[in-house]
Amino acid sequence: QPAWADIPSTEVSRSKYSELPEDGILLACFNQLYKMDPPVFQVWMNILKQNPHASLWLLKFPPVAVENIRKEAQRAGLEEGRVVFGHTLPKREYLERG
């Protein structure tokens, strides 16, 4: 049985997550940092550049990684706040959030 099978289908509100923008398209990638290699990161940056009302929601990594990701996003031409970071959550909340 899949891990998410026992989680009731509910609407998730952005207001529950203070780091999220109030509106616009929200893209999410909750993988660990080692899966975010330069080619994958570049794909995300290209998607965000083509969709000016979109934001990317990532897991909050160690502070140095967050800072590096923010710098690379700005270097790619994105304004601050287009890449946001959320805390890791207990498994059930993680699955509900997704």
CSV table of C-alpha atoms in Angstrom, one decimal:
chain,number,residue,atom,x,y,z
A,1,GLN,CA,0.0,0.0,0.0
A,2,PRO,CA,1.4,3.4,-0.9
A,3,ALA,CA,2.5,5.7,1.9
A,4,TRP,CA,-0.1,8.3,1.0
A,5,ALA,CA,-3.0,5.9,0.7
A,6,ASP,CA,-4.3,6.6,4.3
A,7,ILE,CA,-4.1,10.3,4.0
A,8,PRO,CA,-7.5,11.9,3.4
A,9,SER,CA,-7.8,14.2,0.4
A,10,THR,CA,-7.9,17.8,1.7
A,11,GLU,CA,-7.2,21.2,0.3
A,12,VAL,CA,-3.9,22.6,1.4
A,13,SER,CA,-3.9,26.4,2.0
A,14,ARG,CA,-0.9,28.5,1.2
A,15,SER,CA,-1.6,30.5,4.3
A,16,LYS,CA,-0.5,27.4,6.4
A,17,TYR,CA,3.1,28.0,5.1
A,18,SER,CA,4.3,31.5,5.8
A,19,GLU,CA,7.2,31.2,3.3
A,20,LEU,CA,4.9,30.9,0.3
A,21,PRO,CA,3.8,33.8,-1.9
A,22,GLU,CA,0.1,34.6,-1.7
A,23,ASP,CA,-0.6,34.0,-5.4
A,24,GLY,CA,0.9,32.8,-8.6
A,25,ILE,CA,2.0,29.4,-9.8
A,26,LEU,CA,3.8,27.3,-7.2
A,27,LEU,CA,6.2,24.7,-8.3
A,28,ALA,CA,7.6,22.4,-5.7
A,29,CYS,CA,10.6,20.0,-5.4
A,30,PHE,CA,11.0,18.3,-2.0
A,31,ASN,CA,14.0,16.2,-3.0
A,32,GLN,CA,17.2,16.2,-1.0
A,33,LEU,CA,20.0,18.7,-2.0
A,34,TYR,CA,22.2,16.1,-3.6
A,35,LYS,CA,19.5,15.5,-6.3
A,36,MET,CA,19.7,19.2,-7.3
A,37,ASP,CA,22.6,19.0,-9.6
A,38,PRO,CA,23.5,21.9,-12.0
A,39,PRO,CA,21.5,20.6,-15.0
A,40,VAL,CA,18.4,20.1,-12.9
A,41,PHE,CA,18.8,23.5,-11.3
A,42,GLN,CA,19.1,25.1,-14.7
A,43,VAL,CA,15.9,23.5,-15.9
A,44,TRP,CA,14.1,24.9,-12.8
A,45,MET,CA,15.6,28.4,-13.5
A,46,ASN,CA,14.5,28.2,-17.2
A,47,ILE,CA,10.9,27.3,-16.2
A,48,LEU,CA,10.8,30.2,-13.7
A,49,LYS,CA,12.2,32.6,-16.3
A,50,GLN,CA,9.5,31.6,-18.7
A,51,ASN,CA,6.8,31.9,-16.1
A,52,PRO,CA,7.2,35.2,-14.3
A,53,HIS,CA,4.3,34.6,-11.8
A,54,ALA,CA,5.8,31.2,-10.7
A,55,SER,CA,7.8,30.4,-7.6
A,56,LEU,CA,9.8,27.3,-6.7
A,57,TRP,CA,9.4,25.8,-3.3
A,58,LEU,CA,12.3,23.7,-2.0
A,59,LEU,CA,13.2,22.0,1.2
A,60,LYS,CA,15.2,24.2,3.5
A,61,PHE,CA,18.8,22.9,3.4
A,62,PRO,CA,21.8,23.8,5.5
A,63,PRO,CA,22.1,27.6,5.6
A,64,VAL,CA,25.1,27.6,3.3
A,65,ALA,CA,23.2,25.7,0.7
A,66,VAL,CA,20.2,28.0,0.9
A,67,GLU,CA,22.4,31.0,0.4
A,68,ASN,CA,24.2,29.4,-2.6
A,69,ILE,CA,20.8,28.5,-4.2
A,70,ARG,CA,19.6,32.1,-3.7
A,71,LYS,CA,22.8,33.5,-5.2
A,72,GLU,CA,22.6,31.1,-8.2
A,73,ALA,CA,18.9,32.0,-8.8
A,74,GLN,CA,19.8,35.7,-8.8
A,75,ARG,CA,22.7,35.0,-11.1
A,76,ALA,CA,20.2,33.2,-13.4
A,77,GLY,CA,18.2,36.5,-13.5
A,78,LEU,CA,15.5,35.8,-11.0
A,79,GLU,CA,14.4,38.4,-8.5
A,80,GLU,CA,14.6,37.6,-4.8
A,81,GLY,CA,11.7,35.6,-3.4
A,82,ARG,CA,11.1,33.4,-6.5
A,83,VAL,CA,12.8,30.5,-4.8
A,84,VAL,CA,11.4,29.8,-1.3
A,85,PHE,CA,12.4,27.3,1.3
A,86,GLY,CA,10.2,25.2,3.6
A,87,HIS,CA,11.1,23.2,6.6
A,88,THR,CA,11.1,19.4,6.6
A,89,LEU,CA,8.0,18.0,8.2
A,90,PRO,CA,6.9,14.7,9.8
A,91,LYS,CA,6.0,12.2,7.1
A,92,ARG,CA,2.2,12.6,7.3
A,93,GLU,CA,2.4,16.4,7.1
A,94,TYR,CA,5.0,16.1,4.3
A,95,LEU,CA,2.6,13.9,2.2
A,96,GLU,CA,-0.3,16.2,2.9
A,97,ARG,CA,1.7,19.2,1.8
A,98,GLY,CA,2.6,17.6,-1.5
